[in-house]
């Protein structure tokens, strides 16, 4: 069962060769969910052989350019490619106005329906749900309205154990068991009642991924992402620049690790690195001193949960 994250960009606001603005692609089974869309994101998707037509939803954290300047270009390209499937865009209020203004002045009339879902960036609430995932907003504390997102896999059905199934079950009876139903006794065959629990094993707990976008260090976030399988947290600065981080409403690598530790996260990814850092070894070392299960969210990284 696929639950996989690919990093498309790990940089912050100032451009840098080899480091791209924030963008990530989450794949859950056949669902494809784009998280932030910095400049050039559609090129990153093409480089990694990801079909633009497969995107189901785009989540935007906030309206700083390095997190959404690539969105209109992506929408335009999907129009040129003849997309007809609807697309949902989830993001802070004002994003819809930006997109409609760009579309109006460029005379771009997409041939597919775009549904905009505004997010209350100060609330922790469900903002999107389909058959594969449920997505919650996470309040970030940044210079402008900003939300992170918690992706939770929909519960899976318990798995039938072939060796525990009696012979002679009909396709209908197997389907009922697969759906979690018990089977009554069958007088015609003499088969006793069959409980679903007796022929199945519990499904694995739903997997969860938390994307914490630009934010000043906010310990209260740990409660909202408690026990998450994979946590991404911005780490714009090293801890010796924590005052600068606070002034700009960003976090340090150490603070990201402290949040992961408090939240009992299973794994941590850190990203959104300032262009002042040409090498990132110090970020990784600083974070791992607090939370050993840390990785750098660098371009192209593929993480399976």
PDB file of C-alpha atoms in Angstrom:
ATOM      1  CA  UNK A   1       0.000   0.000   0.000  1.00  0.00           C
ATOM      2  CA  UNK A   2       1.765   3.144  -1.246  1.00  0.00           C
ATOM      3  CA  UNK A   3       2.352   6.047   1.144  1.00  0.00           C
ATOM      4  CA  UNK A   4       5.324   7.902  -0.273  1.00  0.00           C
ATOM      5  CA  UNK A   5       6.723  11.424  -0.130  1.00  0.00           C
ATOM      6  CA  UNK A   6       9.064  13.003  -2.660  1.00  0.00           C
ATOM      7  CA  UNK A   7      10.901  16.258  -2.013  1.00  0.00           C
ATOM      8  CA  UNK A   8      10.861  18.571  -5.046  1.00  0.00           C
ATOM      9  CA  UNK A   9      12.372  21.638  -3.373  1.00  0.00           C
ATOM     10  CA  UNK A  10      14.183  22.363  -0.110  1.00  0.00           C
ATOM     11  CA  UNK A  11      15.188  26.010  -0.430  1.00  0.00           C
ATOM     12  CA  UNK A  12      13.881  29.205   1.124  1.00  0.00           C
ATOM     13  CA  UNK A  13      13.104  32.608  -0.362  1.00  0.00           C
ATOM     14  CA  UNK A  14      16.438  33.496  -1.998  1.00  0.00           C
ATOM     15  CA  UNK A  15      17.188  31.437  -5.149  1.00  0.00           C
ATOM     16  CA  UNK A  16      20.196  29.144  -5.132  1.00  0.00           C
ATOM     17  CA  UNK A  17      21.653  26.890  -7.816  1.00  0.00           C
ATOM     18  CA  UNK A  18      20.807  23.268  -7.067  1.00  0.00           C
ATOM     19  CA  UNK A  19      18.257  24.090  -4.395  1.00  0.00           C
ATOM     20  CA  UNK A  20      14.657  24.737  -5.407  1.00  0.00           C
ATOM     21  CA  UNK A  21      11.748  26.483  -3.648  1.00  0.00           C
ATOM     22  CA  UNK A  22       9.467  24.442  -1.420  1.00  0.00           C
ATOM     23  CA  UNK A  23       7.381  21.729  -3.066  1.00  0.00           C
ATOM     24  CA  UNK A  24       6.593  18.141  -2.127  1.00  0.00           C
ATOM     25  CA  UNK A  25       4.554  15.351  -3.693  1.00  0.00           C
ATOM     26  CA  UNK A  26       2.681  12.866  -1.501  1.00  0.00           C
ATOM     27  CA  UNK A  27       1.461   9.651  -3.139  1.00  0.00           C
ATOM     28  CA  UNK A  28      -1.170   7.595  -1.328  1.00  0.00           C
ATOM     29  CA  UNK A  29      -2.196   4.664  -3.501  1.00  0.00           C
ATOM     30  CA  UNK A  30      -3.425   6.265  -6.742  1.00  0.00           C
ATOM     31  CA  UNK A  31      -3.873   9.691  -5.112  1.00  0.00           C
ATOM     32  CA  UNK A  32      -1.321  12.437  -5.798  1.00  0.00           C
ATOM     33  CA  UNK A  33      -1.213  15.464  -3.502  1.00  0.00           C
ATOM     34  CA  UNK A  34       1.074  18.442  -4.167  1.00  0.00           C
ATOM     35  CA  UNK A  35       2.194  20.348  -1.067  1.00  0.00           C
ATOM     36  CA  UNK A  36       3.303  23.895  -1.861  1.00  0.00           C
ATOM     37  CA  UNK A  37       4.297  24.925  -5.351  1.00  0.00           C
ATOM     38  CA  UNK A  38       7.338  27.165  -5.478  1.00  0.00           C
ATOM     39  CA  UNK A  39       8.663  28.569  -8.740  1.00  0.00           C
ATOM     40  CA  UNK A  40       9.554  25.837 -11.227  1.00  0.00           C
ATOM     41  CA  UNK A  41       7.648  23.047  -9.488  1.00  0.00           C
ATOM     42  CA  UNK A  42       6.163  21.787 -12.751  1.00  0.00           C
ATOM     43  CA  UNK A  43       9.710  21.339 -14.077  1.00  0.00           C
ATOM     44  CA  UNK A  44      10.659  19.343 -10.992  1.00  0.00           C
ATOM     45  CA  UNK A  45       7.622  17.107 -11.525  1.00  0.00           C
ATOM     46  CA  UNK A  46       8.644  16.492 -15.134  1.00  0.00           C
ATOM     47  CA  UNK A  47      12.248  15.790 -14.133  1.00  0.00           C
ATOM     48  CA  UNK A  48      11.026  13.092 -11.765  1.00  0.00           C
ATOM     49  CA  UNK A  49       8.652  11.668 -14.401  1.00  0.00           C
ATOM     50  CA  UNK A  50       5.555  12.636 -12.440  1.00  0.00           C
ATOM     51  CA  UNK A  51       2.500  13.208 -14.639  1.00  0.00           C
ATOM     52  CA  UNK A  52       0.864  16.577 -14.059  1.00  0.00           C
ATOM     53  CA  UNK A  53      -2.481  15.019 -14.940  1.00  0.00           C
ATOM     54  CA  UNK A  54      -2.221  12.714 -11.920  1.00  0.00           C
ATOM     55  CA  UNK A  55      -2.466  15.568  -9.412  1.00  0.00           C
ATOM     56  CA  UNK A  56      -5.667  15.431  -7.389  1.00  0.00           C
ATOM     57  CA  UNK A  57      -5.230  18.302  -4.907  1.00  0.00           C
ATOM     58  CA  UNK A  58      -2.761  21.158  -4.383  1.00  0.00           C
ATOM     59  CA  UNK A  59      -2.172  22.389  -0.827  1.00  0.00           C
ATOM     60  CA  UNK A  60      -0.605  25.838  -0.378  1.00  0.00           C
ATOM     61  CA  UNK A  61       0.676  26.842   3.049  1.00  0.00           C
ATOM     62  CA  UNK A  62       0.946  30.612   2.619  1.00  0.00           C
ATOM     63  CA  UNK A  63       1.375  33.422   0.130  1.00  0.00           C
ATOM     64  CA  UNK A  64       5.111  33.994   0.242  1.00  0.00           C
ATOM     65  CA  UNK A  65       6.393  33.517  -3.282  1.00  0.00           C
ATOM     66  CA  UNK A  66       8.744  30.638  -2.610  1.00  0.00           C
ATOM     67  CA  UNK A  67       5.701  28.561  -1.666  1.00  0.00           C
ATOM     68  CA  UNK A  68       3.258  29.355  -4.465  1.00  0.00           C
ATOM     69  CA  UNK A  69       4.791  31.282  -7.389  1.00  0.00           C
ATOM     70  CA  UNK A  70       4.799  28.080  -9.474  1.00  0.00           C
ATOM     71  CA  UNK A  71       1.091  27.407  -9.079  1.00  0.00           C
ATOM     72  CA  UNK A  72      -0.353  29.516 -11.893  1.00  0.00           C
ATOM     73  CA  UNK A  73       2.183  28.133 -14.362  1.00  0.00           C
ATOM     74  CA  UNK A  74       1.246  24.611 -13.313  1.00  0.00           C
ATOM     75  CA  UNK A  75      -2.466  25.332 -13.733  1.00  0.00           C
ATOM     76  CA  UNK A  76      -1.815  26.855 -17.170  1.00  0.00           C
ATOM     77  CA  UNK A  77       0.218  23.874 -18.356  1.00  0.00           C
ATOM     78  CA  UNK A  78      -2.483  21.434 -17.274  1.00  0.00           C
ATOM     79  CA  UNK A  79      -4.945  23.501 -19.316  1.00  0.00           C
ATOM     80  CA  UNK A  80      -2.668  23.379 -22.375  1.00  0.00           C
ATOM     81  CA  UNK A  81      -2.379  19.604 -21.956  1.00  0.00           C
ATOM     82  CA  UNK A  82      -6.162  19.306 -22.168  1.00  0.00           C
ATOM     83  CA  UNK A  83      -6.897  18.376 -18.590  1.00  0.00           C
ATOM     84  CA  UNK A  84     -10.591  17.752 -17.941  1.00  0.00           C
ATOM     85  CA  UNK A  85     -10.545  16.241 -14.455  1.00  0.00           C
ATOM     86  CA  UNK A  86     -11.428  18.707 -11.683  1.00  0.00           C
ATOM     87  CA  UNK A  87      -8.688  19.982  -9.389  1.00  0.00           C
ATOM     88  CA  UNK A  88      -8.969  21.125  -5.781  1.00  0.00           C
ATOM     89  CA  UNK A  89      -6.724  23.900  -4.471  1.00  0.00           C
ATOM     90  CA  UNK A  90      -6.535  24.262  -0.691  1.00  0.00           C
ATOM     91  CA  UNK A  91      -4.902  27.362   0.744  1.00  0.00           C
ATOM     92  CA  UNK A  92      -5.169  30.589   2.722  1.00  0.00           C
ATOM     93  CA  UNK A  93      -7.761  33.237   1.850  1.00  0.00           C
ATOM     94  CA  UNK A  94      -6.537  35.509  -0.932  1.00  0.00           C
ATOM     95  CA  UNK A  95      -5.026  32.749  -3.029  1.00  0.00           C
ATOM     96  CA  UNK A  96      -8.221  32.486  -5.069  1.00  0.00           C
ATOM     97  CA  UNK A  97      -8.087  36.233  -5.783  1.00  0.00           C
ATOM     98  CA  UNK A  98      -4.456  35.992  -6.921  1.00  0.00           C
ATOM     99  CA  UNK A  99      -5.233  33.109  -9.278  1.00  0.00           C
ATOM    100  CA  UNK A 100      -8.378  34.674 -10.753  1.00  0.00           C
ATOM    101  CA  UNK A 101      -6.534  37.975 -11.300  1.00  0.00           C
ATOM    102  CA  UNK A 102      -3.730  36.199 -13.131  1.00  0.00           C
ATOM    103  CA  UNK A 103      -6.227  34.221 -15.196  1.00  0.00           C
ATOM    104  CA  UNK A 104      -8.220  37.348 -16.080  1.00  0.00           C
ATOM    105  CA  UNK A 105      -5.270  39.401 -17.271  1.00  0.00           C
ATOM    106  CA  UNK A 106      -3.679  36.511 -19.186  1.00  0.00           C
ATOM    107  CA  UNK A 107      -7.047  35.445 -20.666  1.00  0.00           C
ATOM    108  CA  UNK A 108      -6.449  31.917 -19.393  1.00  0.00           C
ATOM    109  CA  UNK A 109      -9.734  30.046 -19.144  1.00  0.00           C
ATOM    110  CA  UNK A 110      -8.961  26.538 -17.872  1.00  0.00           C
ATOM    111  CA  UNK A 111     -10.857  23.724 -19.521  1.00  0.00           C
ATOM    112  CA  UNK A 112     -11.288  21.996 -16.178  1.00  0.00           C
ATOM    113  CA  UNK A 113     -13.018  22.935 -12.944  1.00  0.00           C
ATOM    114  CA  UNK A 114     -10.884  24.349 -10.110  1.00  0.00           C
ATOM    115  CA  UNK A 115     -12.403  24.265  -6.634  1.00  0.00           C
ATOM    116  CA  UNK A 116     -10.786  26.550  -4.077  1.00  0.00           C
ATOM    117  CA  UNK A 117     -11.010  25.592  -0.397  1.00  0.00           C
ATOM    118  CA  UNK A 118     -10.051  28.455   1.955  1.00  0.00           C
ATOM    119  CA  UNK A 119      -8.199  27.494   5.126  1.00  0.00           C
ATOM    120  CA  UNK A 120      -8.562  29.098   8.530  1.00  0.00           C
ATOM    121  CA  UNK A 121      -4.851  29.279   9.307  1.00  0.00           C
ATOM    122  CA  UNK A 122      -5.521  29.682  13.029  1.00  0.00           C
ATOM    123  CA  UNK A 123      -7.559  26.484  13.334  1.00  0.00           C
ATOM    124  CA  UNK A 124      -6.839  22.768  13.530  1.00  0.00           C
ATOM    125  CA  UNK A 125      -9.632  21.357  11.399  1.00  0.00           C
ATOM    126  CA  UNK A 126     -10.340  18.978   8.541  1.00  0.00           C
ATOM    127  CA  UNK A 127      -9.854  20.884   5.270  1.00  0.00           C
ATOM    128  CA  UNK A 128     -10.037  18.025   2.776  1.00  0.00           C
ATOM    129  CA  UNK A 129     -11.131  14.395   2.657  1.00  0.00           C
ATOM    130  CA  UNK A 130     -11.481  11.687   0.040  1.00  0.00           C
ATOM    131  CA  UNK A 131     -11.496   7.892   0.005  1.00  0.00           C
ATOM    132  CA  UNK A 132      -7.728   7.774   0.601  1.00  0.00           C
ATOM    133  CA  UNK A 133      -6.845  10.561   3.040  1.00  0.00           C
ATOM    134  CA  UNK A 134      -8.186  12.987   5.591  1.00  0.00           C
ATOM    135  CA  UNK A 135      -6.233  16.265   5.818  1.00  0.00           C
ATOM    136  CA  UNK A 136      -6.134  18.597   8.825  1.00  0.00           C
ATOM    137  CA  UNK A 137      -4.850  22.152   8.947  1.00  0.00           C
ATOM    138  CA  UNK A 138      -2.044  22.941  11.390  1.00  0.00           C
ATOM    139  CA  UNK A 139      -1.739  26.551  12.629  1.00  0.00           C
ATOM    140  CA  UNK A 140       1.698  27.968  11.855  1.00  0.00           C
ATOM    141  CA  UNK A 141       3.011  31.202  13.378  1.00  0.00           C
ATOM    142  CA  UNK A 142       4.674  33.154  10.593  1.00  0.00           C
ATOM    143  CA  UNK A 143       4.783  36.746   9.356  1.00  0.00           C
ATOM    144  CA  UNK A 144       1.618  36.208   7.338  1.00  0.00           C
ATOM    145  CA  UNK A 145      -1.269  33.745   7.583  1.00  0.00           C
ATOM    146  CA  UNK A 146       0.213  30.268   7.230  1.00  0.00           C
ATOM    147  CA  UNK A 147      -0.990  26.701   7.644  1.00  0.00           C
ATOM    148  CA  UNK A 148       0.696  23.350   7.792  1.00  0.00           C
ATOM    149  CA  UNK A 149      -1.117  20.139   6.894  1.00  0.00           C
ATOM    150  CA  UNK A 150      -1.515  16.760   8.580  1.00  0.00           C
ATOM    151  CA  UNK A 151      -2.262  13.933   6.146  1.00  0.00           C
ATOM    152  CA  UNK A 152      -3.925  10.889   7.658  1.00  0.00           C
ATOM    153  CA  UNK A 153      -4.527   7.714   5.697  1.00  0.00           C
ATOM    154  CA  UNK A 154      -8.120   6.508   5.795  1.00  0.00           C
ATOM    155  CA  UNK A 155      -8.537   3.369   7.957  1.00  0.00           C
ATOM    156  CA  UNK A 156      -7.999   0.167   6.046  1.00  0.00           C
ATOM    157  CA  UNK A 157     -10.129  -2.945   6.354  1.00  0.00           C
ATOM    158  CA  UNK A 158      -8.871  -5.899   8.335  1.00  0.00           C
ATOM    159  CA  UNK A 159      -7.121  -8.466   6.161  1.00  0.00           C
ATOM    160  CA  UNK A 160      -8.632 -11.921   5.693  1.00  0.00           C
ATOM    161  CA  UNK A 161      -6.306 -14.828   6.441  1.00  0.00           C
ATOM    162  CA  UNK A 162      -6.607 -17.400   3.680  1.00  0.00           C
ATOM    163  CA  UNK A 163      -5.586 -20.273   5.915  1.00  0.00           C
ATOM    164  CA  UNK A 164      -8.416 -19.509   8.356  1.00  0.00           C
ATOM    165  CA  UNK A 165     -11.176 -19.477   5.742  1.00  0.00           C
ATOM    166  CA  UNK A 166     -13.299 -22.659   5.522  1.00  0.00           C
ATOM    167  CA  UNK A 167     -13.655 -24.314   2.149  1.00  0.00           C
ATOM    168  CA  UNK A 168     -16.735 -23.798   0.035  1.00  0.00           C
ATOM    169  CA  UNK A 169     -17.397 -20.117   0.692  1.00  0.00           C
ATOM    170  CA  UNK A 170     -19.197 -18.377  -2.162  1.00  0.00           C
ATOM    171  CA  UNK A 171     -17.872 -15.144  -3.735  1.00  0.00           C
ATOM    172  CA  UNK A 172     -20.729 -13.285  -2.033  1.00  0.00           C
ATOM    173  CA  UNK A 173     -19.786 -14.684   1.366  1.00  0.00           C
ATOM    174  CA  UNK A 174     -16.124 -13.830   0.818  1.00  0.00           C
ATOM    175  CA  UNK A 175     -17.098 -10.297  -0.129  1.00  0.00           C
ATOM    176  CA  UNK A 176     -19.188  -9.968   3.039  1.00  0.00           C
ATOM    177  CA  UNK A 177     -16.275 -11.120   5.178  1.00  0.00           C
ATOM    178  CA  UNK A 178     -13.902  -8.746   3.367  1.00  0.00           C
ATOM    179  CA  UNK A 179     -16.265  -5.889   4.231  1.00  0.00           C
ATOM    180  CA  UNK A 180     -16.114  -6.805   7.922  1.00  0.00           C
ATOM    181  CA  UNK A 181     -19.407  -8.636   8.191  1.00  0.00           C
ATOM    182  CA  UNK A 182     -20.034 -11.841  10.129  1.00  0.00           C
ATOM    183  CA  UNK A 183     -21.660 -14.788   8.363  1.00  0.00           C
ATOM    184  CA  UNK A 184     -24.670 -16.521   9.942  1.00  0.00           C
ATOM    185  CA  UNK A 185     -24.804 -20.295  10.168  1.00  0.00           C
ATOM    186  CA  UNK A 186     -25.775 -22.067   6.948  1.00  0.00           C
ATOM    187  CA  UNK A 187     -28.227 -24.923   7.724  1.00  0.00           C
ATOM    188  CA  UNK A 188     -28.048 -26.177   4.129  1.00  0.00           C
ATOM    189  CA  UNK A 189     -24.356 -27.023   4.376  1.00  0.00           C
ATOM    190  CA  UNK A 190     -24.136 -27.391   8.120  1.00  0.00           C
ATOM    191  CA  UNK A 191     -21.518 -24.658   8.310  1.00  0.00           C
ATOM    192  CA  UNK A 192     -21.531 -22.873  11.692  1.00  0.00           C
ATOM    193  CA  UNK A 193     -21.633 -19.116  12.035  1.00  0.00           C
ATOM    194  CA  UNK A 194     -18.398 -17.438  11.025  1.00  0.00           C
ATOM    195  CA  UNK A 195     -17.152 -14.301  12.774  1.00  0.00           C
ATOM    196  CA  UNK A 196     -15.106 -11.867  10.734  1.00  0.00           C
ATOM    197  CA  UNK A 197     -12.699 -11.429  13.646  1.00  0.00           C
ATOM    198  CA  UNK A 198     -11.922 -15.158  13.636  1.00  0.00           C
ATOM    199  CA  UNK A 199     -10.679 -15.189  10.035  1.00  0.00           C
ATOM    200  CA  UNK A 200      -8.874 -11.840   9.821  1.00  0.00           C
ATOM    201  CA  UNK A 201      -6.005  -9.874  11.290  1.00  0.00           C
ATOM    202  CA  UNK A 202      -6.311  -6.206  12.215  1.00  0.00           C
ATOM    203  CA  UNK A 203      -5.188  -3.708   9.592  1.00  0.00           C
ATOM    204  CA  UNK A 204      -2.134  -1.598  10.288  1.00  0.00           C
ATOM    205  CA  UNK A 205      -2.882   1.769  11.904  1.00  0.00           C
ATOM    206  CA  UNK A 206      -3.434   4.623   9.427  1.00  0.00           C
ATOM    207  CA  UNK A 207      -0.161   6.276   8.433  1.00  0.00           C
ATOM    208  CA  UNK A 208       0.273  10.015   9.031  1.00  0.00           C
ATOM    209  CA  UNK A 209       2.479  12.719   7.576  1.00  0.00           C
ATOM    210  CA  UNK A 210       2.724  16.233   9.025  1.00  0.00           C
ATOM    211  CA  UNK A 211       3.998  19.152   6.944  1.00  0.00           C
ATOM    212  CA  UNK A 212       5.019  22.074   9.144  1.00  0.00           C
ATOM    213  CA  UNK A 213       5.681  25.022   6.875  1.00  0.00           C
ATOM    214  CA  UNK A 214       7.297  28.348   7.760  1.00  0.00           C
ATOM    215  CA  UNK A 215       6.844  29.050  11.457  1.00  0.00           C
ATOM    216  CA  UNK A 216       8.523  30.379  14.532  1.00  0.00           C
ATOM    217  CA  UNK A 217       9.272  27.555  16.976  1.00  0.00           C
ATOM    218  CA  UNK A 218       5.884  26.594  18.411  1.00  0.00           C
ATOM    219  CA  UNK A 219       6.037  23.792  21.018  1.00  0.00           C
ATOM    220  CA  UNK A 220       2.231  23.547  21.113  1.00  0.00           C
ATOM    221  CA  UNK A 221       2.337  21.978  17.632  1.00  0.00           C
ATOM    222  CA  UNK A 222       3.696  18.785  19.194  1.00  0.00           C
ATOM    223  CA  UNK A 223       0.285  17.930  20.600  1.00  0.00           C
ATOM    224  CA  UNK A 224      -1.358  18.198  17.163  1.00  0.00           C
ATOM    225  CA  UNK A 225       1.160  15.872  15.495  1.00  0.00           C
ATOM    226  CA  UNK A 226       1.709  13.477  18.396  1.00  0.00           C
ATOM    227  CA  UNK A 227       3.071  10.110  17.288  1.00  0.00           C
ATOM    228  CA  UNK A 228       3.140  11.039  13.598  1.00  0.00           C
ATOM    229  CA  UNK A 229       4.969   8.576  11.334  1.00  0.00           C
ATOM    230  CA  UNK A 230       6.800  11.276   9.384  1.00  0.00           C
ATOM    231  CA  UNK A 231       7.236  14.930  10.321  1.00  0.00           C
ATOM    232  CA  UNK A 232       8.584  17.668   8.068  1.00  0.00           C
ATOM    233  CA  UNK A 233       9.602  20.862   9.835  1.00  0.00           C
ATOM    234  CA  UNK A 234      11.317  23.896   8.429  1.00  0.00           C
ATOM    235  CA  UNK A 235      14.895  24.493   9.630  1.00  0.00           C
ATOM    236  CA  UNK A 236      15.851  27.723   7.917  1.00  0.00           C
ATOM    237  CA  UNK A 237      18.723  28.508  10.297  1.00  0.00           C
ATOM    238  CA  UNK A 238      21.256  26.863  12.569  1.00  0.00           C
ATOM    239  CA  UNK A 239      20.714  27.431  16.271  1.00  0.00           C
ATOM    240  CA  UNK A 240      23.456  30.058  16.619  1.00  0.00           C
ATOM    241  CA  UNK A 241      21.096  32.280  14.586  1.00  0.00           C
ATOM    242  CA  UNK A 242      18.038  31.600  16.735  1.00  0.00           C
ATOM    243  CA  UNK A 243      17.505  35.335  17.332  1.00  0.00           C
ATOM    244  CA  UNK A 244      17.404  35.923  13.582  1.00  0.00           C
ATOM    245  CA  UNK A 245      15.051  32.961  13.265  1.00  0.00           C
ATOM    246  CA  UNK A 246      12.694  34.486  15.824  1.00  0.00           C
ATOM    247  CA  UNK A 247      12.825  37.901  14.153  1.00  0.00           C
ATOM    248  CA  UNK A 248      11.836  36.415  10.788  1.00  0.00           C
ATOM    249  CA  UNK A 249       9.366  33.887  12.264  1.00  0.00           C
ATOM    250  CA  UNK A 250      11.402  30.874  11.249  1.00  0.00           C
ATOM    251  CA  UNK A 251      12.921  27.924  13.121  1.00  0.00           C
ATOM    252  CA  UNK A 252      16.333  26.343  13.606  1.00  0.00           C
ATOM    253  CA  UNK A 253      17.404  22.759  12.991  1.00  0.00           C
ATOM    254  CA  UNK A 254      17.639  22.185  16.729  1.00  0.00           C
ATOM    255  CA  UNK A 255      14.134  23.538  17.321  1.00  0.00           C
ATOM    256  CA  UNK A 256      12.723  21.261  14.615  1.00  0.00           C
ATOM    257  CA  UNK A 257      14.350  18.309  16.354  1.00  0.00           C
ATOM    258  CA  UNK A 258      13.021  19.397  19.734  1.00  0.00           C
ATOM    259  CA  UNK A 259       9.502  19.475  18.336  1.00  0.00           C
ATOM    260  CA  UNK A 260       9.939  16.008  16.807  1.00  0.00           C
ATOM    261  CA  UNK A 261      11.212  14.695  20.144  1.00  0.00           C
ATOM    262  CA  UNK A 262       8.320  16.209  22.099  1.00  0.00           C
ATOM    263  CA  UNK A 263       5.811  14.887  19.562  1.00  0.00           C
ATOM    264  CA  UNK A 264       7.255  11.344  19.679  1.00  0.00           C
ATOM    265  CA  UNK A 265       7.488  11.435  15.892  1.00  0.00           C
ATOM    266  CA  UNK A 266       8.927   8.342  14.237  1.00  0.00           C
ATOM    267  CA  UNK A 267      11.041  10.253  11.695  1.00  0.00           C
ATOM    268  CA  UNK A 268      11.913  13.877  10.963  1.00  0.00           C
ATOM    269  CA  UNK A 269      12.693  15.685   7.719  1.00  0.00           C
ATOM    270  CA  UNK A 270      14.161  19.191   7.872  1.00  0.00           C
ATOM    271  CA  UNK A 271      14.173  21.659   5.000  1.00  0.00           C
ATOM    272  CA  UNK A 272      13.592  25.251   3.825  1.00  0.00           C
ATOM    273  CA  UNK A 273      17.289  26.002   4.224  1.00  0.00           C
ATOM    274  CA  UNK A 274      18.579  29.559   3.980  1.00  0.00           C
ATOM    275  CA  UNK A 275      20.805  30.175   0.961  1.00  0.00           C
ATOM    276  CA  UNK A 276      23.544  31.386   3.324  1.00  0.00           C
ATOM    277  CA  UNK A 277      24.262  27.692   3.981  1.00  0.00           C
ATOM    278  CA  UNK A 278      26.045  26.113   1.037  1.00  0.00           C
ATOM    279  CA  UNK A 279      26.536  22.848   2.945  1.00  0.00           C
ATOM    280  CA  UNK A 280      23.930  21.228   5.193  1.00  0.00           C
ATOM    281  CA  UNK A 281      25.987  18.817   7.294  1.00  0.00           C
ATOM    282  CA  UNK A 282      25.762  21.144  10.290  1.00  0.00           C
ATOM    283  CA  UNK A 283      21.951  21.186  10.096  1.00  0.00           C
ATOM    284  CA  UNK A 284      21.831  17.413  10.140  1.00  0.00           C
ATOM    285  CA  UNK A 285      24.314  17.115  13.009  1.00  0.00           C
ATOM    286  CA  UNK A 286      22.528  19.758  15.080  1.00  0.00           C
ATOM    287  CA  UNK A 287      19.161  18.062  14.669  1.00  0.00           C
ATOM    288  CA  UNK A 288      20.441  14.525  15.249  1.00  0.00           C
ATOM    289  CA  UNK A 289      21.949  15.540  18.580  1.00  0.00           C
ATOM    290  CA  UNK A 290      18.359  15.977  19.771  1.00  0.00           C
ATOM    291  CA  UNK A 291      16.478  13.601  17.473  1.00  0.00           C
ATOM    292  CA  UNK A 292      18.630  10.898  15.854  1.00  0.00           C
ATOM    293  CA  UNK A 293      16.002   9.876  13.290  1.00  0.00           C
ATOM    294  CA  UNK A 294      16.449  13.032  11.217  1.00  0.00           C
ATOM    295  CA  UNK A 295      17.087  13.335   7.476  1.00  0.00           C
ATOM    296  CA  UNK A 296      17.659  16.302   5.189  1.00  0.00           C
ATOM    297  CA  UNK A 297      14.683  16.980   2.918  1.00  0.00           C
ATOM    298  CA  UNK A 298      16.856  17.581  -0.122  1.00  0.00           C
ATOM    299  CA  UNK A 299      15.870  17.608  -3.785  1.00  0.00           C
ATOM    300  CA  UNK A 300      14.693  14.246  -5.110  1.00  0.00           C
ATOM    301  CA  UNK A 301      14.588  12.453  -1.755  1.00  0.00           C
ATOM    302  CA  UNK A 302      11.970   9.708  -1.773  1.00  0.00           C
ATOM    303  CA  UNK A 303      10.612   8.522   1.585  1.00  0.00           C
ATOM    304  CA  UNK A 304       8.260   5.586   2.045  1.00  0.00           C
ATOM    305  CA  UNK A 305       6.145   5.384   5.195  1.00  0.00           C
TER     306      UNK A 305
END
